[in-house]
Amino acid sequence: MSDWIPLARPLVGKREEQLVLETLRSGRLSLGPRLAEFEEAFGARVGAEHVSAVSSGTAGLHLAIRAAGVRAGDEVVTTPFSFVSSANCLLYEGATPVFCDIDPRTLNIDPGAAAAAVGERTTGMLPVHIFGYPADMPALEATARERGLWLVEDACEALGAVHADGTPVGSRGNLSVFAFYPNKQMTTGEGGAVISPGPEVKVRIDSERNQGRAPDMGWLDHDRLGFNYRLDDLSCALGIAQVARLDDLLAERARVAALYNEALAEVEGLELPCPDAGGDRRSWFVYVVQLPQAIDRDAAVLALRERGVDSKPYLPAIHLYSFYRERFGHREGEFPVCEDVARRSLALPFFPGLTDGQAERVVEAVREIAMEPAPEYR
Ligand SMILES: Cc1ncc(COP(=O)(O)O)c(C=O)c1O
């Protein structure tokens, strides 16, 4: 369908093409100079000194929790309202995610519920800055200090977000992880980055992403268990060009969000993403609305598709995935706020370069399905 409006699309331009091509022609396709160059540029942009670029956000989360000291049998308090890998990474190390409910406004982990979920075997907490809205880190940090827990921040959706005290998300001195899949605020194709609190942690992460080699060791010297979580130089080249234009990419997303905010405010019963409050500043990653209770969300997805508009149930509750139900015995009703939001939330097309005309078409389609649902979609 030529006038199909997709959910997401990266914005890459001439500079990206040029840098990737230069890198391709250089013959240094991995472990070349682009890696350090990208890490430095990215660190400068987020206000963090110790950056390790890795092959995905998931790989970054895995290395971050290992560096935090997670052990098999540990329990880790985290949110059920997230992309599945923030919980899966714990399973890679034999730890158990202990879910708790979310704040109905921000959709981030509820700090009170998180504190209450800390038990005898809890060693850490893994909050997620969901949909680019900063999680309440001061409250979570206080609990972590009191209870002697480690903290890893999943900032995969929140590049460019800022906490009320002015710290950019990911720069508070906790291990933090970003992701660069093509739907993210900036992309390297696949890719991610871990922010370490100090140089020793970065050395460990750099080693583990590279098969357990020390920085100065030869190709077949390995002094610890490692993985191949490297980010290649072509991806880094793409990332260098994207970091350079990140302010523009973020501004473009904010422009599209403002269009939707204004036009969708009139649709009765529709809940829009929460506005910034208390000094916290969202970085726009996705535009997710919550449909009125009476609307069948899955039917709404089909109705939008018929109108040429892509959309996605986003996000399902992690604890209700069949794999999590079977393995941990989770069931409906455990986390009512999360489950209600997960049942009604719908991601709309959202990307830099989305035109006014496309936004109007999306809004019109949403208005049709939300205000006057046809009988077959009720
Ligand atoms: C909250 C969250 N955590 C982790 C990830 C994993 O990142 P990746 O897809 O790069 O592995 C994503 C990205 O999809 C995400 O949105």
Short mmCIF file of C-alpha atoms and ligand atoms in Angstrom, two decimals:
data_model
loop_
_atom_site.label_atom_id
_atom_site.label_comp_id
_atom_site.label_asym_id
_atom_site.label_seq_id
_atom_site.Cartn_x
_atom_site.Cartn_y
_atom_site.Cartn_z
CA MET A 1 0.00 0.00 0.00
CA SER A 2 1.74 3.18 -1.13
CA ASP A 3 0.05 5.46 1.39
CA TRP A 4 0.70 3.03 4.24
CA ILE A 5 1.92 4.85 7.37
CA PRO A 6 4.42 2.65 9.19
CA LEU A 7 4.94 2.53 12.93
CA ALA A 8 8.56 3.58 12.84
CA ARG A 9 11.24 4.61 10.38
CA PRO A 10 14.82 5.77 10.93
CA LEU A 11 16.03 9.06 9.51
CA VAL A 12 19.42 8.59 7.89
CA GLY A 13 21.01 11.01 5.46
CA LYS A 14 24.04 11.79 3.33
CA ARG A 15 26.45 12.04 6.26
CA GLU A 16 25.49 8.55 7.42
CA GLU A 17 25.99 7.19 3.90
CA GLN A 18 29.34 8.93 3.57
CA LEU A 19 30.74 7.69 6.91
CA VAL A 20 29.54 4.12 6.42
CA LEU A 21 30.99 4.03 2.90
CA GLU A 22 34.31 5.49 4.06
CA THR A 23 34.47 2.85 6.78
CA LEU A 24 33.58 0.09 4.34
CA ARG A 25 36.37 1.21 2.02
CA SER A 26 38.87 1.49 4.89
CA GLY A 27 38.98 -2.28 5.29
CA ARG A 28 38.58 -1.95 9.10
CA LEU A 29 35.12 -3.38 9.60
CA SER A 30 35.37 -4.38 13.26
CA LEU A 31 37.62 -3.46 16.21
CA GLY A 32 38.78 -0.47 14.17
CA PRO A 33 39.00 3.22 15.04
CA ARG A 34 35.27 3.93 14.71
CA LEU A 35 34.49 2.13 17.97
CA ALA A 36 36.35 4.53 20.28
CA GLU A 37 35.25 7.47 18.15
CA PHE A 38 31.61 6.50 18.57
CA GLU A 39 31.95 5.82 22.29
CA GLU A 40 33.52 9.21 22.84
CA ALA A 41 30.90 11.09 20.82
CA PHE A 42 28.05 9.25 22.50
CA GLY A 43 29.50 9.77 25.99
CA ALA A 44 29.94 13.49 25.37
CA ARG A 45 26.31 13.73 24.30
CA VAL A 46 24.82 11.92 27.33
CA GLY A 47 27.22 13.32 29.90
CA ALA A 48 28.96 10.02 30.68
CA GLU A 49 32.64 9.23 30.61
CA HIS A 50 32.81 5.45 30.48
CA VAL A 51 30.93 4.11 27.47
CA SER A 52 31.09 0.63 25.98
CA ALA A 53 29.35 0.21 22.63
CA VAL A 54 27.82 -3.25 22.26
CA SER A 55 25.86 -5.24 19.69
CA SER A 56 22.38 -4.58 21.15
CA GLY A 57 20.55 -3.18 24.15
CA THR A 58 19.91 -6.74 25.31
CA ALA A 59 23.63 -7.56 25.16
CA GLY A 60 24.28 -4.36 27.12
CA LEU A 61 21.77 -5.31 29.82
CA HIS A 62 23.36 -8.74 30.11
CA LEU A 63 26.84 -7.29 30.60
CA ALA A 64 25.56 -4.58 32.95
CA ILE A 65 23.88 -6.97 35.39
CA ARG A 66 26.99 -9.19 35.36
CA ALA A 67 29.13 -6.16 36.16
CA ALA A 68 26.67 -5.20 38.92
CA GLY A 69 27.38 -8.58 40.50
CA VAL A 70 24.21 -10.57 39.84
CA ARG A 71 24.44 -14.25 40.83
CA ALA A 72 22.33 -17.34 40.12
CA GLY A 73 19.52 -17.53 42.67
CA ASP A 74 19.36 -13.75 43.21
CA GLU A 75 16.06 -11.93 43.06
CA VAL A 76 15.93 -8.63 41.22
CA VAL A 77 13.07 -6.16 41.51
CA THR A 78 11.91 -4.89 38.14
CA THR A 79 8.89 -3.73 36.15
CA PRO A 80 6.50 -6.02 34.27
CA PHE A 81 5.66 -3.16 31.88
CA SER A 82 8.66 -3.22 29.59
CA PHE A 83 10.15 -4.82 26.53
CA VAL A 84 10.86 -8.44 27.42
CA SER A 85 14.65 -8.22 27.46
CA SER A 86 14.81 -6.15 30.68
CA ALA A 87 13.51 -9.27 32.46
CA ASN A 88 15.08 -11.90 30.17
CA CYS A 89 18.61 -10.63 30.85
CA LEU A 90 18.17 -11.73 34.48
CA LEU A 91 17.27 -15.25 33.37
CA TYR A 92 20.53 -15.49 31.40
CA GLU A 93 22.33 -15.42 34.75
CA GLY A 94 19.92 -17.64 36.66
CA ALA A 95 18.42 -14.73 38.61
CA THR A 96 14.67 -14.28 39.14
CA PRO A 97 12.80 -11.13 38.17
CA VAL A 98 10.51 -10.03 41.00
CA PHE A 99 7.91 -7.83 39.38
CA CYS A 100 6.01 -5.02 41.06
CA ASP A 101 3.30 -2.71 39.83
CA ILE A 102 3.76 0.56 37.96
CA ASP A 103 2.80 4.17 38.49
CA PRO A 104 -0.42 4.81 36.52
CA ARG A 105 0.76 8.24 35.37
CA THR A 106 4.32 7.65 34.24
CA LEU A 107 3.95 3.87 33.61
CA ASN A 108 7.36 3.45 35.26
CA ILE A 109 8.04 1.18 38.22
CA ASP A 110 6.26 2.47 41.34
CA PRO A 111 9.06 3.21 43.86
CA GLY A 112 6.83 2.31 46.84
CA ALA A 113 5.89 -1.02 45.28
CA ALA A 114 9.55 -1.62 44.41
CA ALA A 115 10.65 -1.03 48.01
CA ALA A 116 7.91 -3.34 49.26
CA ALA A 117 9.00 -6.08 46.85
CA VAL A 118 12.55 -6.20 48.22
CA GLY A 119 13.03 -9.48 50.08
CA GLU A 120 15.72 -11.64 51.68
CA ARG A 121 17.17 -12.78 48.37
CA THR A 122 16.93 -9.46 46.56
CA THR A 123 20.32 -8.17 45.45
CA GLY A 124 19.39 -5.52 42.90
CA MET A 125 16.81 -3.41 41.10
CA LEU A 126 16.40 -2.92 37.37
CA PRO A 127 14.14 0.05 36.58
CA VAL A 128 13.21 0.93 32.99
CA HIS A 129 12.63 4.47 31.71
CA ILE A 130 9.60 3.39 29.78
CA PHE A 131 8.56 5.24 26.62
CA GLY A 132 11.35 7.75 27.31
CA TYR A 133 9.89 9.08 30.58
CA PRO A 134 12.45 9.24 33.42
CA ALA A 135 11.88 6.70 36.19
CA ASP A 136 11.94 8.08 39.74
CA MET A 137 15.64 7.41 40.28
CA PRO A 138 16.06 9.49 43.47
CA ALA A 139 13.48 7.31 45.25
CA LEU A 140 14.89 4.07 43.83
CA GLU A 141 18.43 5.13 44.69
CA ALA A 142 17.34 5.79 48.29
CA THR A 143 15.91 2.26 48.55
CA ALA A 144 19.04 0.81 46.95
CA ARG A 145 21.24 2.62 49.47
CA GLU A 146 19.11 1.59 52.45
CA ARG A 147 18.90 -2.06 51.44
CA GLY A 148 22.38 -2.44 49.95
CA LEU A 149 21.17 -3.22 46.42
CA TRP A 150 22.78 -2.69 43.06
CA LEU A 151 20.95 -0.69 40.40
CA VAL A 152 21.01 -1.09 36.63
CA GLU A 153 19.00 1.41 34.59
CA ASP A 154 17.37 0.26 31.37
CA ALA A 155 17.55 3.51 29.42
CA CYS A 156 17.05 1.80 26.06
CA GLU A 157 14.01 3.96 25.27
CA ALA A 158 15.16 7.15 26.94
CA LEU A 159 18.14 8.67 25.14
CA GLY A 160 17.84 12.43 25.68
CA ALA A 161 15.49 12.32 28.68
CA VAL A 162 16.39 14.45 31.69
CA HIS A 163 15.63 14.06 35.40
CA ALA A 164 14.16 16.88 37.48
CA ASP A 165 17.56 17.63 39.03
CA GLY A 166 19.01 18.23 35.57
CA THR A 167 20.92 14.96 35.19
CA PRO A 168 20.47 13.35 31.77
CA VAL A 169 19.05 9.83 32.01
CA GLY A 170 21.96 7.42 32.18
CA SER A 171 24.43 9.85 33.74
CA ARG A 172 23.67 9.41 37.46
CA GLY A 173 26.55 7.05 38.16
CA ASN A 174 24.51 3.85 37.95
CA LEU A 175 25.23 1.23 35.31
CA SER A 176 22.90 2.24 32.47
CA VAL A 177 22.08 0.79 29.09
CA PHE A 178 20.95 2.38 25.82
CA ALA A 179 19.77 0.73 22.60
CA PHE A 180 20.02 1.76 18.95
CA TYR A 181 17.59 -0.47 17.04
CA PRO A 182 16.17 1.51 14.07
CA ASN A 183 12.98 2.55 15.90
CA LYS A 184 15.02 4.28 18.64
CA GLN A 185 15.85 7.99 18.98
CA MET A 186 19.06 7.27 17.08
CA THR A 187 20.22 4.12 15.36
CA THR A 188 23.31 2.06 14.56
CA GLY A 189 21.21 -0.65 12.85
CA GLU A 190 21.48 -3.10 15.72
CA GLY A 191 23.43 -1.80 18.68
CA GLY A 192 23.57 -0.57 22.23
CA ALA A 193 25.79 1.07 24.82
CA VAL A 194 26.59 0.50 28.48
CA ILE A 195 27.51 3.41 30.73
CA SER A 196 29.83 2.35 33.55
CA PRO A 197 30.30 4.24 36.81
CA GLY A 198 34.09 4.05 36.57
CA PRO A 199 37.05 2.91 34.46
CA GLU A 200 37.41 -0.55 36.08
CA VAL A 201 33.84 -1.49 35.26
CA LYS A 202 34.31 -0.31 31.69
CA VAL A 203 37.42 -2.48 31.35
CA ARG A 204 35.43 -5.51 32.49
CA ILE A 205 32.55 -4.78 30.12
CA ASP A 206 34.89 -4.10 27.19
CA SER A 207 36.54 -7.43 27.89
CA GLU A 208 33.33 -9.42 28.26
CA ARG A 209 31.87 -8.01 25.04
CA ASN A 210 35.04 -9.17 23.29
CA GLN A 211 35.29 -12.85 24.29
CA GLY A 212 37.00 -12.13 27.61
CA ARG A 213 40.12 -10.50 26.20
CA ALA A 214 41.99 -7.82 28.13
CA PRO A 215 42.53 -4.64 26.09
CA ASP A 216 46.25 -5.30 25.57
CA MET A 217 46.03 -9.07 25.14
CA GLY A 218 46.62 -10.96 21.95
CA TRP A 219 43.86 -12.44 19.83
CA LEU A 220 43.74 -15.80 21.58
CA ASP A 221 44.38 -14.75 25.17
CA HIS A 222 41.25 -14.91 27.29
CA ASP A 223 41.31 -14.28 31.03
CA ARG A 224 37.59 -14.46 31.79
CA LEU A 225 34.34 -15.76 30.33
CA GLY A 226 33.26 -13.49 27.53
CA PHE A 227 30.78 -13.13 24.72
CA ASN A 228 30.77 -11.74 21.23
CA TYR A 229 28.76 -8.59 21.90
CA ARG A 230 30.95 -6.30 19.79
CA LEU A 231 29.56 -3.43 17.76
CA ASP A 232 31.21 -3.41 14.32
CA ASP A 233 32.77 -0.33 12.76
CA LEU A 234 30.06 0.11 10.11
CA SER A 235 27.46 0.40 12.87
CA CYS A 236 29.72 2.74 14.81
CA ALA A 237 30.13 4.94 11.71
CA LEU A 238 26.36 5.16 11.40
CA GLY A 239 26.19 5.98 15.11
CA ILE A 240 28.76 8.78 14.84
CA ALA A 241 26.65 10.50 12.18
CA GLN A 242 23.46 9.96 14.18
CA VAL A 243 24.89 11.35 17.45
CA ALA A 244 25.97 14.46 15.56
CA ARG A 245 22.36 15.15 14.57
CA LEU A 246 20.71 13.79 17.71
CA ASP A 247 19.36 17.19 18.82
CA ASP A 248 17.55 17.53 15.50
CA LEU A 249 16.23 13.97 15.66
CA LEU A 250 14.86 14.57 19.16
CA ALA A 251 13.33 17.89 18.13
CA GLU A 252 11.62 16.20 15.18
CA ARG A 253 10.10 13.58 17.49
CA ALA A 254 8.93 16.31 19.85
CA ARG A 255 7.33 18.10 16.89
CA VAL A 256 5.33 15.01 15.93
CA ALA A 257 4.34 14.41 19.56
CA ALA A 258 3.07 17.98 19.81
CA LEU A 259 0.93 17.47 16.69
CA TYR A 260 -0.62 14.33 18.16
CA ASN A 261 -1.02 15.88 21.63
CA GLU A 262 -3.05 18.72 20.26
CA ALA A 263 -5.19 16.82 17.80
CA LEU A 264 -5.87 13.76 19.96
CA ALA A 265 -6.75 15.77 23.08
CA GLU A 266 -10.23 16.17 21.62
CA VAL A 267 -10.90 12.46 21.31
CA GLU A 268 -13.08 11.57 24.24
CA GLY A 269 -11.99 8.74 26.46
CA LEU A 270 -8.55 8.49 24.92
CA GLU A 271 -5.64 8.74 27.38
CA LEU A 272 -2.52 10.40 26.01
CA PRO A 273 1.09 10.00 27.17
CA CYS A 274 1.56 11.90 30.43
CA PRO A 275 2.95 15.41 30.06
CA ASP A 276 6.24 16.26 31.74
CA ALA A 277 5.80 17.07 35.43
CA GLY A 278 7.94 18.08 38.39
CA GLY A 279 10.89 18.98 36.19
CA ASP A 280 11.34 15.53 34.60
CA ARG A 281 11.63 15.70 30.81
CA ARG A 282 10.59 12.91 28.48
CA SER A 283 12.55 12.03 25.38
CA TRP A 284 9.94 11.02 22.81
CA PHE A 285 10.47 7.40 21.76
CA VAL A 286 6.99 6.16 20.89
CA TYR A 287 3.54 7.68 20.94
CA VAL A 288 1.34 5.33 22.93
CA VAL A 289 -2.31 6.05 23.72
CA GLN A 290 -4.62 4.13 25.99
CA LEU A 291 -7.94 3.34 24.41
CA PRO A 292 -11.23 3.71 26.29
CA GLN A 293 -12.22 0.54 28.18
CA ALA A 294 -15.10 -0.16 25.78
CA ILE A 295 -12.89 -0.43 22.70
CA ASP A 296 -11.56 -3.81 21.63
CA ARG A 297 -7.89 -3.00 21.14
CA ASP A 298 -7.09 -5.88 18.78
CA ALA A 299 -10.05 -4.95 16.58
CA ALA A 300 -8.84 -1.35 16.65
CA VAL A 301 -5.45 -2.48 15.27
CA LEU A 302 -7.26 -4.16 12.36
CA ALA A 303 -9.52 -1.16 11.78
CA LEU A 304 -6.51 1.16 11.66
CA ARG A 305 -4.75 -1.22 9.27
CA GLU A 306 -7.74 -1.03 6.92
CA ARG A 307 -7.25 2.72 6.93
CA GLY A 308 -3.56 2.40 6.02
CA VAL A 309 -2.30 3.13 9.53
CA ASP A 310 0.08 0.81 11.33
CA SER A 311 -0.25 0.37 15.11
CA LYS A 312 0.80 -2.12 17.73
CA PRO A 313 -0.38 -3.34 21.14
CA TYR A 314 2.47 -1.89 23.12
CA LEU A 315 3.45 -3.21 25.56
CA PRO A 316 2.09 -6.56 26.73
CA ALA A 317 2.74 -7.33 30.42
CA ILE A 318 5.87 -9.47 30.70
CA HIS A 319 4.58 -11.66 33.53
CA LEU A 320 1.65 -12.76 31.36
CA TYR A 321 3.74 -14.06 28.46
CA SER A 322 3.19 -17.83 28.27
CA PHE A 323 6.86 -18.48 28.97
CA TYR A 324 6.77 -16.42 32.20
CA ARG A 325 3.43 -17.89 33.28
CA GLU A 326 4.74 -21.42 32.83
CA ARG A 327 8.12 -20.85 34.39
CA PHE A 328 7.10 -18.69 37.35
CA GLY A 329 3.39 -19.41 37.76
CA HIS A 330 2.32 -15.82 37.10
CA ARG A 331 -1.35 -15.14 36.55
CA GLU A 332 -3.69 -12.29 35.78
CA GLY A 333 -4.55 -9.93 38.63
CA GLU A 334 -1.07 -9.74 40.15
CA PHE A 335 -0.27 -6.24 38.89
CA PRO A 336 -3.58 -4.53 38.14
CA VAL A 337 -2.24 -1.16 36.97
CA CYS A 338 0.21 -2.76 34.56
CA GLU A 339 -2.37 -5.21 33.26
CA ASP A 340 -4.98 -2.51 32.66
CA VAL A 341 -2.48 -0.34 30.79
CA ALA A 342 -1.15 -3.31 28.80
CA ARG A 343 -4.69 -4.26 27.76
CA ARG A 344 -5.53 -0.80 26.41
CA SER A 345 -2.29 0.67 25.09
CA LEU A 346 -1.69 1.22 21.43
CA ALA A 347 1.42 2.60 19.73
CA LEU A 348 0.71 4.89 16.79
CA PRO A 349 3.01 5.69 13.84
CA PHE A 350 5.79 7.83 15.25
CA PHE A 351 9.09 8.80 13.64
CA PRO A 352 11.10 11.84 12.62
CA GLY A 353 9.84 13.14 9.31
CA LEU A 354 6.22 12.07 9.85
CA THR A 355 4.37 14.74 7.88
CA ASP A 356 1.48 16.93 9.04
CA GLY A 357 -0.67 15.15 6.47
CA GLN A 358 0.24 11.72 7.81
CA ALA A 359 -0.43 12.87 11.38
CA GLU A 360 -3.84 14.13 10.28
CA ARG A 361 -4.68 10.78 8.71
CA VAL A 362 -3.63 8.93 11.85
CA VAL A 363 -5.69 11.24 14.04
CA GLU A 364 -8.72 10.91 11.80
CA ALA A 365 -8.48 7.12 11.84
CA VAL A 366 -8.07 7.04 15.64
CA ARG A 367 -11.01 9.40 16.05
CA GLU A 368 -13.17 7.08 13.94
CA ILE A 369 -12.33 3.96 15.87
CA ALA A 370 -12.28 5.55 19.33
CA MET A 371 -15.28 7.88 19.23
CA GLU A 372 -17.70 5.97 17.14
CA PRO A 373 -16.60 2.37 17.11
CA ALA A 374 -18.40 0.49 14.36
CA PRO A 375 -20.47 -2.37 15.80
CA GLU A 376 -18.05 -4.97 14.49
CA TYR A 377 -15.24 -3.25 16.40
CA ARG A 378 -17.06 -2.91 19.69
C1 LIG B 1 12.98 -1.10 27.38
C2 LIG B 1 13.87 -1.86 26.45
N1 LIG B 1 14.81 -2.66 26.98
C3 LIG B 1 15.65 -3.36 26.19
C4 LIG B 1 15.57 -3.29 24.82
C5 LIG B 1 16.47 -4.18 24.01
O1 LIG B 1 17.23 -3.55 23.04
P1 LIG B 1 17.68 -4.37 21.73
O2 LIG B 1 16.48 -4.58 20.90
O3 LIG B 1 18.69 -3.46 21.11
O4 LIG B 1 18.30 -5.64 22.20
C6 LIG B 1 14.62 -2.45 24.23
C7 LIG B 1 14.56 -2.29 22.77
O5 LIG B 1 13.82 -2.78 22.04
C8 LIG B 1 13.72 -1.74 25.06
O6 LIG B 1 12.76 -0.98 24.53
#
